[in-house]
Short mmCIF file of N, CA and C in Angstrom, two decimals:
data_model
loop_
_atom_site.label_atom_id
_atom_site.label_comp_id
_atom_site.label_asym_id
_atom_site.label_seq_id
_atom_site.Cartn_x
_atom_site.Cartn_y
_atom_site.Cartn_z
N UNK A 1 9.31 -21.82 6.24
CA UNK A 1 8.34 -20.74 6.15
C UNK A 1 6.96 -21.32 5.92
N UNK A 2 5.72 -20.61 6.54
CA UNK A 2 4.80 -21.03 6.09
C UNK A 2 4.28 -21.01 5.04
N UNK A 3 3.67 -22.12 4.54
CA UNK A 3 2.65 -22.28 2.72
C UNK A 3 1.92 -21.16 2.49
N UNK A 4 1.22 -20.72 3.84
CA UNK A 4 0.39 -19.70 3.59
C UNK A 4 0.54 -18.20 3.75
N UNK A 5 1.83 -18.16 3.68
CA UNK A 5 2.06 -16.64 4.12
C UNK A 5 2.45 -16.18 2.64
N UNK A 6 1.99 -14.81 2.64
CA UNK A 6 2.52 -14.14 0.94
C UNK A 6 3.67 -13.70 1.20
N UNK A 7 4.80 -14.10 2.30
CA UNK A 7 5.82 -13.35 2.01
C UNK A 7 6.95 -14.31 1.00
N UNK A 8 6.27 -15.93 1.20
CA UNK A 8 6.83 -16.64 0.53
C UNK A 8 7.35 -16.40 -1.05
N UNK A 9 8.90 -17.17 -1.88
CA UNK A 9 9.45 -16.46 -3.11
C UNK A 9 8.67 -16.39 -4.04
N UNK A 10 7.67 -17.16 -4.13
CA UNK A 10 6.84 -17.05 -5.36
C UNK A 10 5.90 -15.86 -5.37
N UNK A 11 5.18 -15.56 -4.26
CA UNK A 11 4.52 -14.29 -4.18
C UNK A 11 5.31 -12.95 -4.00
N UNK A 12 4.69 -11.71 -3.89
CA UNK A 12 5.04 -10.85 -3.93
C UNK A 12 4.58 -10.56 -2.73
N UNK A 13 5.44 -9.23 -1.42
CA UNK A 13 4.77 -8.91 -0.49
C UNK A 13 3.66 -7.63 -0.88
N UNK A 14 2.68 -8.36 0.23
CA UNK A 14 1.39 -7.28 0.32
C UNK A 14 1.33 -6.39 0.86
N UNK A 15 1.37 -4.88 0.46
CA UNK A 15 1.30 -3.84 1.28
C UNK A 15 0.23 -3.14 1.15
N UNK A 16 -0.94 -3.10 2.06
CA UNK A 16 -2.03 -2.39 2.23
C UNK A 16 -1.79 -1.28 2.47
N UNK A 17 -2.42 -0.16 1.57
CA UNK A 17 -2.43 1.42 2.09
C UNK A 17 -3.86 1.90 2.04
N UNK A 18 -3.68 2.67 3.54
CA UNK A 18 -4.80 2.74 4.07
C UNK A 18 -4.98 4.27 4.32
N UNK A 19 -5.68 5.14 3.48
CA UNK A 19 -5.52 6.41 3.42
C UNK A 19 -7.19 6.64 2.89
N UNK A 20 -7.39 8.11 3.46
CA UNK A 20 -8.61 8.56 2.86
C UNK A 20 -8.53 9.79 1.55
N UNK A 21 -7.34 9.76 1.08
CA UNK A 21 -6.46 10.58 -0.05
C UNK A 21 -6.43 9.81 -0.82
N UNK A 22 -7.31 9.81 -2.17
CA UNK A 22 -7.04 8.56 -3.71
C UNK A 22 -6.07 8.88 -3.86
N UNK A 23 -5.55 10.41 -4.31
CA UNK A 23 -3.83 10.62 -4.62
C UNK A 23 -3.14 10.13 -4.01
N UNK A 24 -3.01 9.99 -2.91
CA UNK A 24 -2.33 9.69 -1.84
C UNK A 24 -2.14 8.08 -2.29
N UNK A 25 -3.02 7.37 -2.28
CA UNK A 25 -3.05 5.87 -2.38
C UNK A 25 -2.71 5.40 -3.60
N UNK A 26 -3.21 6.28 -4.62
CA UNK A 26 -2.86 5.94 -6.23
C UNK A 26 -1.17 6.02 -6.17
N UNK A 27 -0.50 7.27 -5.99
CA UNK A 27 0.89 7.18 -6.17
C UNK A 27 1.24 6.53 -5.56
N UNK A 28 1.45 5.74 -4.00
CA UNK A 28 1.88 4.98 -3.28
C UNK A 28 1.93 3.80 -3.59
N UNK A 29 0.85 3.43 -4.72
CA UNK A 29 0.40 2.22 -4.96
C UNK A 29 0.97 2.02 -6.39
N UNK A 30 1.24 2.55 -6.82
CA UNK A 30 1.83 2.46 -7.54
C UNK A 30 3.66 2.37 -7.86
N UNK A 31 3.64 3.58 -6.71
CA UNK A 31 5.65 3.27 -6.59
C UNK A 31 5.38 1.81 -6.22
N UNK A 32 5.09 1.05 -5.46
CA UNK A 32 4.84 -0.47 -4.81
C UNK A 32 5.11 -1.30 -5.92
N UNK A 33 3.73 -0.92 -6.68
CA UNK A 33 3.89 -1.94 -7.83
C UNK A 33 5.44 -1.90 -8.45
N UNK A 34 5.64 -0.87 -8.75
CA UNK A 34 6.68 -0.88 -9.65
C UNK A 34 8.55 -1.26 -9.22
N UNK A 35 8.12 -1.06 -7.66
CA UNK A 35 9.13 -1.85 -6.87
C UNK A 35 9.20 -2.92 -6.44
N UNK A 36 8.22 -3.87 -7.12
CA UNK A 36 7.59 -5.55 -6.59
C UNK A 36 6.92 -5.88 -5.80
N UNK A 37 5.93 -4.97 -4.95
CA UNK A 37 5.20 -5.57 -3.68
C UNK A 37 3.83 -5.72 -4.89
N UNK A 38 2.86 -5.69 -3.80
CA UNK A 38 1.55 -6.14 -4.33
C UNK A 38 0.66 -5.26 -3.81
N UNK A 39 0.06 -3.89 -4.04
CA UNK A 39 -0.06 -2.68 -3.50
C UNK A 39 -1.69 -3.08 -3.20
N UNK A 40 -2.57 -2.93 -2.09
CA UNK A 40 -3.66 -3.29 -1.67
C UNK A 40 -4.65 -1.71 -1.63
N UNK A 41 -5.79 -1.66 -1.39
CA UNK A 41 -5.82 -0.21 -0.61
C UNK A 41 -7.05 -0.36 0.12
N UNK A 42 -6.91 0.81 0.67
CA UNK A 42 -8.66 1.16 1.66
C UNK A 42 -8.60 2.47 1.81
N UNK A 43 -9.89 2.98 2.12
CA UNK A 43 -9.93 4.25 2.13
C UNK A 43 -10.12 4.86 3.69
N UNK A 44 -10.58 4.14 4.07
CA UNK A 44 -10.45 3.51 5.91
C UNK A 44 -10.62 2.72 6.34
N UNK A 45 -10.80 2.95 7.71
CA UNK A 45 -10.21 1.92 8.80
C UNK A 45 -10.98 0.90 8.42
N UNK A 46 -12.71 1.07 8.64
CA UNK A 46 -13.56 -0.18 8.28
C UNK A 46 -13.57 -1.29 6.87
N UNK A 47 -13.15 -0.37 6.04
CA UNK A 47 -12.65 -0.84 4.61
C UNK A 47 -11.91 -1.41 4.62
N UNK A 48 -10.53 -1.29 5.33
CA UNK A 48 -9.47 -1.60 5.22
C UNK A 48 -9.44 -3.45 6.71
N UNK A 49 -10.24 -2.99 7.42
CA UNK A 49 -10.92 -4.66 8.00
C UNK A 49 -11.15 -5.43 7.80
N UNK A 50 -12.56 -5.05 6.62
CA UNK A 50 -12.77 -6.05 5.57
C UNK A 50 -11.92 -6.77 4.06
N UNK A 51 -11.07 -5.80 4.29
CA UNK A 51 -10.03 -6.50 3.00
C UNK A 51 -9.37 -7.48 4.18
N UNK A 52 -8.65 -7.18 5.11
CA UNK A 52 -8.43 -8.17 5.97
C UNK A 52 -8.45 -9.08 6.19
N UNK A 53 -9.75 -8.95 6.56
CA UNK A 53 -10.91 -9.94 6.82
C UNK A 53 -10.99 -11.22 5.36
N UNK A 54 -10.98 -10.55 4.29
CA UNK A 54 -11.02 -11.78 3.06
C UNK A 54 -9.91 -12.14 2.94
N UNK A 55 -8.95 -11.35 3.16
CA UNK A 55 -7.30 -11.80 2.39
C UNK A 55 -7.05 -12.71 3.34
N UNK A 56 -7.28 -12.98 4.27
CA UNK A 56 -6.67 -13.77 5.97
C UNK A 56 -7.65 -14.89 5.26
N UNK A 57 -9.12 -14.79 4.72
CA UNK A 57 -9.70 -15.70 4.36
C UNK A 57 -9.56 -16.73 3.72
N UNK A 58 -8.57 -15.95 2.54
CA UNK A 58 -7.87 -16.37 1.14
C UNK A 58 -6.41 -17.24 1.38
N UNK A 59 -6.13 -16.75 3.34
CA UNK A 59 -4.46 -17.08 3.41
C UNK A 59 -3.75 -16.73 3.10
N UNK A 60 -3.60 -14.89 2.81
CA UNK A 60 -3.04 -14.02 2.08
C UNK A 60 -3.18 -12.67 3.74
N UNK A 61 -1.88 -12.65 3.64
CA UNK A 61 -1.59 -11.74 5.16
C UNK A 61 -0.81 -10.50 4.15
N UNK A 62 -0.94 -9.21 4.99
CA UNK A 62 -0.39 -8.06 4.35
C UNK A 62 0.97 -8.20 5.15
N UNK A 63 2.15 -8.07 4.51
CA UNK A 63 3.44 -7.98 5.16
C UNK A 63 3.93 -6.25 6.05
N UNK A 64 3.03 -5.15 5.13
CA UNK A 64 2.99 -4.28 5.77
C UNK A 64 1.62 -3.69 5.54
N UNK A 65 1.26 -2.81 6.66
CA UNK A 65 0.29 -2.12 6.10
C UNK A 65 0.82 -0.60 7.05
N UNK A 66 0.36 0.45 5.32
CA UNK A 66 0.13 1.82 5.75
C UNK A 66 -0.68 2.18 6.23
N UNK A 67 -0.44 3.21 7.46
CA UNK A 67 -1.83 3.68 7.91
C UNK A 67 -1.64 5.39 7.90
N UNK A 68 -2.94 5.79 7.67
CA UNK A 68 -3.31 7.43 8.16
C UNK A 68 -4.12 7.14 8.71
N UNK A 69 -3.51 8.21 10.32
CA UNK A 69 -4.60 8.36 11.51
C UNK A 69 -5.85 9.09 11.45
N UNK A 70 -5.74 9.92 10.24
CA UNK A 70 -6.97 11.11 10.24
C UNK A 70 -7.35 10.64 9.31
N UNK A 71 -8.51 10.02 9.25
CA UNK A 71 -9.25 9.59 8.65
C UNK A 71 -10.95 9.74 8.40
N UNK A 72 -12.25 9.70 7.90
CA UNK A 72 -13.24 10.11 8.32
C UNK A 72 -13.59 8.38 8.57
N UNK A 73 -14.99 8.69 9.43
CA UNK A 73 -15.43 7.06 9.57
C UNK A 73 -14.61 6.74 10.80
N UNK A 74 -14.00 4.94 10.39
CA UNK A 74 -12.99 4.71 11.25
C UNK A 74 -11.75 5.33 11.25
N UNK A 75 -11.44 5.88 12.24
CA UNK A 75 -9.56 6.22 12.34
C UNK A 75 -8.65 5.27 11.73
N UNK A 76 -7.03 5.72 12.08
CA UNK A 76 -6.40 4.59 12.09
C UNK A 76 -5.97 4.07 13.14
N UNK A 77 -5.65 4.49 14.58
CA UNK A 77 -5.73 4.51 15.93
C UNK A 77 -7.03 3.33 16.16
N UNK A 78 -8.27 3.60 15.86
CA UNK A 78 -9.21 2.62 16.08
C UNK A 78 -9.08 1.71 15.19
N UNK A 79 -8.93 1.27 13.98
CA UNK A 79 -8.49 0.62 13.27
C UNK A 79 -7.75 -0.49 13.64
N UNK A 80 -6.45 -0.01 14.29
CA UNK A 80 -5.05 -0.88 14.17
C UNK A 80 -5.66 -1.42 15.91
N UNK A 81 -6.35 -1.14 16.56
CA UNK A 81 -6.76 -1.34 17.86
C UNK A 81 -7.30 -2.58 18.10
N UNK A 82 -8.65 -2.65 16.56
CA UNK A 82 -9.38 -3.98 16.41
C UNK A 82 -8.72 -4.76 16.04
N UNK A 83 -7.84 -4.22 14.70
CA UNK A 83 -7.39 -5.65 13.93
C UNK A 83 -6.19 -6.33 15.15
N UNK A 84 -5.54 -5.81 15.99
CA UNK A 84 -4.49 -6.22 17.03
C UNK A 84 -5.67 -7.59 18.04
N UNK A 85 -6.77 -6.63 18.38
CA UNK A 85 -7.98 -7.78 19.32
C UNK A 85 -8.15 -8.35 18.12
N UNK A 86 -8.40 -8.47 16.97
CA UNK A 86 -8.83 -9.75 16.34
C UNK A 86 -7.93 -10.49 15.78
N UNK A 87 -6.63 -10.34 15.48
CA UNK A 87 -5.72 -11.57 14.78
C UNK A 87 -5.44 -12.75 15.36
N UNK A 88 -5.54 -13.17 14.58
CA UNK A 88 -5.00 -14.64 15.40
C UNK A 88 -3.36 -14.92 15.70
N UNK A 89 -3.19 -15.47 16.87
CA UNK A 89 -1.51 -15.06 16.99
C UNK A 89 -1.00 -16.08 15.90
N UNK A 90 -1.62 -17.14 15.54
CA UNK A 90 -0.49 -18.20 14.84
C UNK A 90 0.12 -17.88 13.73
N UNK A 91 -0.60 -16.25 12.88
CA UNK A 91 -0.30 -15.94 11.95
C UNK A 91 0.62 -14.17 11.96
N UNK A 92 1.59 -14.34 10.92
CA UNK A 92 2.00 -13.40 11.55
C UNK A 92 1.45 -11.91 11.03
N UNK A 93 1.96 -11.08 12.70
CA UNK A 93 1.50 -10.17 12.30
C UNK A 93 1.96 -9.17 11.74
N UNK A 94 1.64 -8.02 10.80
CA UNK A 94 1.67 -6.90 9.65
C UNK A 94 2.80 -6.38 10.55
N UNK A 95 3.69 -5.90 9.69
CA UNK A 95 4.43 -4.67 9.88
C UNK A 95 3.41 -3.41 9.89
N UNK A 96 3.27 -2.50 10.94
CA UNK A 96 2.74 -1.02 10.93
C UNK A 96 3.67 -0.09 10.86
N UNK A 97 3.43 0.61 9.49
CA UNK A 97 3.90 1.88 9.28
C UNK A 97 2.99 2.80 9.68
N UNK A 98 3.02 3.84 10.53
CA UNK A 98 1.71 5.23 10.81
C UNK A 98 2.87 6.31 9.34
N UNK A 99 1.44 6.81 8.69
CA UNK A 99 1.92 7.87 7.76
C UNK A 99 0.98 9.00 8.12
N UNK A 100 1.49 10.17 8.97
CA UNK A 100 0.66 11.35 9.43
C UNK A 100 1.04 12.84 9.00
N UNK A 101 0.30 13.64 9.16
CA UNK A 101 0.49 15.00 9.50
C UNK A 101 1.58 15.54 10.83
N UNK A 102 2.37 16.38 10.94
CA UNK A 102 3.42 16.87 12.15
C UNK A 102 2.25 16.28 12.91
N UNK A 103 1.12 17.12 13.02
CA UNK A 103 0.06 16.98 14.28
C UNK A 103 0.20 16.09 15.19
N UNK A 104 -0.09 14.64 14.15
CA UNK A 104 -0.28 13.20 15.17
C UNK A 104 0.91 12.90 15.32
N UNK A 105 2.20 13.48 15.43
CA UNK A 105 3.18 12.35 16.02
C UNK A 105 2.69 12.13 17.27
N UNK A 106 2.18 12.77 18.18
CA UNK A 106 2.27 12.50 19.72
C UNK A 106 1.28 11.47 19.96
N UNK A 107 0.37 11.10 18.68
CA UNK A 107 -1.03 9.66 18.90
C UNK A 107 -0.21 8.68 18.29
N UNK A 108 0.52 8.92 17.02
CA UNK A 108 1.28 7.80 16.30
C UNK A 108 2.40 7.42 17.30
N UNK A 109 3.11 7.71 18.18
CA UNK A 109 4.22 7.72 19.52
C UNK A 109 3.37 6.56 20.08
N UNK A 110 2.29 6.81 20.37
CA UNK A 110 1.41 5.96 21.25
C UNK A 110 1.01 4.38 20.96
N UNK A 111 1.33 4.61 19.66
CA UNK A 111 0.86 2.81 19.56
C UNK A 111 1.52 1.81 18.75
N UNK A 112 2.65 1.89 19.31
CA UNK A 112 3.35 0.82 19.32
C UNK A 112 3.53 0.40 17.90
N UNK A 113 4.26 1.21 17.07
CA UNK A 113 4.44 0.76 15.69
C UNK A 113 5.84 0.21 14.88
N UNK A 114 5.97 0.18 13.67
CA UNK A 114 7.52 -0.25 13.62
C UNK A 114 8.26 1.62 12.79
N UNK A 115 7.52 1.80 12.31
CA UNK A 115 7.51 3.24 11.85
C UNK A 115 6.83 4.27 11.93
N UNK A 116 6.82 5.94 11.95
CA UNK A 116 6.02 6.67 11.67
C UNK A 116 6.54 7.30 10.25
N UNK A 117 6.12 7.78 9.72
CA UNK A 117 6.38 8.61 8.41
C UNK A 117 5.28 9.63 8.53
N UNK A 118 6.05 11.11 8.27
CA UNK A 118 5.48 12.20 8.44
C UNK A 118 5.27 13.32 6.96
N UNK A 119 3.95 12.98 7.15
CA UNK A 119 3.13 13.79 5.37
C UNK A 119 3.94 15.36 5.43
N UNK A 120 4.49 16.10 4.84
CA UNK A 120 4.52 15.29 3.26
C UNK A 120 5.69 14.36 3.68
N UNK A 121 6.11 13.38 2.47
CA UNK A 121 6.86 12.43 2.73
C UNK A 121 7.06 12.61 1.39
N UNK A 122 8.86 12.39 0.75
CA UNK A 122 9.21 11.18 -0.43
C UNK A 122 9.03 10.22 -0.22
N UNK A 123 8.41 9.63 -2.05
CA UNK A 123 8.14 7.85 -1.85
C UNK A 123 9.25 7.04 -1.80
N UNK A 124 10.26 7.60 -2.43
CA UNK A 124 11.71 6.65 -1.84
C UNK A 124 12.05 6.28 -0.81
N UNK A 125 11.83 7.40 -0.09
CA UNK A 125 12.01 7.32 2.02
C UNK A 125 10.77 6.28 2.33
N UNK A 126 9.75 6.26 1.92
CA UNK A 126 8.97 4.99 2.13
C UNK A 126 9.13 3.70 1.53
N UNK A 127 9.26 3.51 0.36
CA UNK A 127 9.91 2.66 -0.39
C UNK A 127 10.93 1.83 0.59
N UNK A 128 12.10 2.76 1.07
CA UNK A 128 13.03 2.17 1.69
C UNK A 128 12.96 1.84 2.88
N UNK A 129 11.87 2.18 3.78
CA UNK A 129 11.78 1.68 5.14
C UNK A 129 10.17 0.31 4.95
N UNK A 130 9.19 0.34 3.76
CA UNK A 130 9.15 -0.92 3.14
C UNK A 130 9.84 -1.91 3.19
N UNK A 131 11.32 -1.83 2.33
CA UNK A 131 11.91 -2.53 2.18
C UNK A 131 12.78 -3.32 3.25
N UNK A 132 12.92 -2.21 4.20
CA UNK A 132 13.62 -2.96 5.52
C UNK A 132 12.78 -3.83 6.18
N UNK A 133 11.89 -2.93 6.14
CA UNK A 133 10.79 -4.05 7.30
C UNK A 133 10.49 -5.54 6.56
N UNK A 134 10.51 -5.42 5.14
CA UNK A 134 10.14 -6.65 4.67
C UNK A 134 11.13 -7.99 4.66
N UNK A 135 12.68 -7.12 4.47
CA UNK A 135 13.91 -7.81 4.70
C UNK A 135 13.89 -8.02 6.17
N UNK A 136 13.30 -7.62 7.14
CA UNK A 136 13.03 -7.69 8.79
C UNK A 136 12.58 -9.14 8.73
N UNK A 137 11.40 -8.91 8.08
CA UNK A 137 10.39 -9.68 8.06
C UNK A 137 10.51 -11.19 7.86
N UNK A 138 10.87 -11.17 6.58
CA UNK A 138 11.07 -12.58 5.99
C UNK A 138 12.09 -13.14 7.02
N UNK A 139 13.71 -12.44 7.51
CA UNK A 139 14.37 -12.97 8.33
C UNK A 139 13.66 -13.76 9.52
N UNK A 140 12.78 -12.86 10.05
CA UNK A 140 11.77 -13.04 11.25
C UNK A 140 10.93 -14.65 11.02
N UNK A 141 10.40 -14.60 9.37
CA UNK A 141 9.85 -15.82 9.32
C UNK A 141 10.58 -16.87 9.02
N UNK A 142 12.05 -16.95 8.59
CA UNK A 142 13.03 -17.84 8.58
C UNK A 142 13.09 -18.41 9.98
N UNK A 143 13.34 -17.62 10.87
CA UNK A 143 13.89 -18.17 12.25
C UNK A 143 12.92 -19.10 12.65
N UNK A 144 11.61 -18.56 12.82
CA UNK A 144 10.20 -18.91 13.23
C UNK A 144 9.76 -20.55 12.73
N UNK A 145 10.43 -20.63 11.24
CA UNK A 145 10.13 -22.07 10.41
C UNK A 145 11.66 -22.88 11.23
N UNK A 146 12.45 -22.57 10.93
CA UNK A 146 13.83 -23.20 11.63
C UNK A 146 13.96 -23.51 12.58
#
């Protein structure tokens, strides 16, 4: 596995939530904590770039990140658009969860994600598809080092 990835045993995985709802982000971020990840946040899309932008700086990659599409400012649709044109492939890339309103399933359908989750939502039902993707994940970066 790589040195620099946070999914490694000593760290905790990073899950960015990216919502323009503090409630929304406070409780989420908190079930996280309290289930072992390392809960990040933004309030949008552009916010949520620049944390990016430093943590990739730092050598610290988000293992997942939440998104809401309705957002003011940047979307999450435009959002997940840039950060895809700007990553670098050698590092890997985020699990995307879309977390929406009924409305956007038919925009969240559209771009290619590993989940949608539809507001309202239990945090357990997120919690647990977290957890898969991260158990996805790490498998994913086993093979990749091997």
């Amino acid at each position: 596995m790589d040195d620099d990835c946070d999914r490694s045993e000593d760290r905790h995985p990073i899950v960015l939530v990216v919502d323009d709802n503090p409630a929304i982000r406070d409780m989420v971020s908190w079930a996280l904590e309290l289930d072992g990840y390392e809960p990040a946040e933004a309030a949008e899309g552009q916010e949520a770039l620049a944390w990016v932008d430093n943590a990739v700086r730092e050598g610290r990659y988000p293992a997942v990140i939440l998104l809401d599409l309705a957002m003011p400012g940047m979307d999450g649709a435009t959002f997940l658009q840039r950060l895809r044109s700007q990553w670098e492939p050698s590092h890997p890339f985020p699990q995307i969860v879309v977390v929406t309103a009924g409305a956007g399933l038919a925009a969240a359908a559209a771009l290619d994600v590993q989940q949608v989750i539809v507001k309202p939502f239990h945090v357990r039902d997120l919690l647990d598809v977290i957890r898969r993707l991260t158990v996805w994940d790490e498998r994913r970066d086993l093979r990749r080092s091997g």
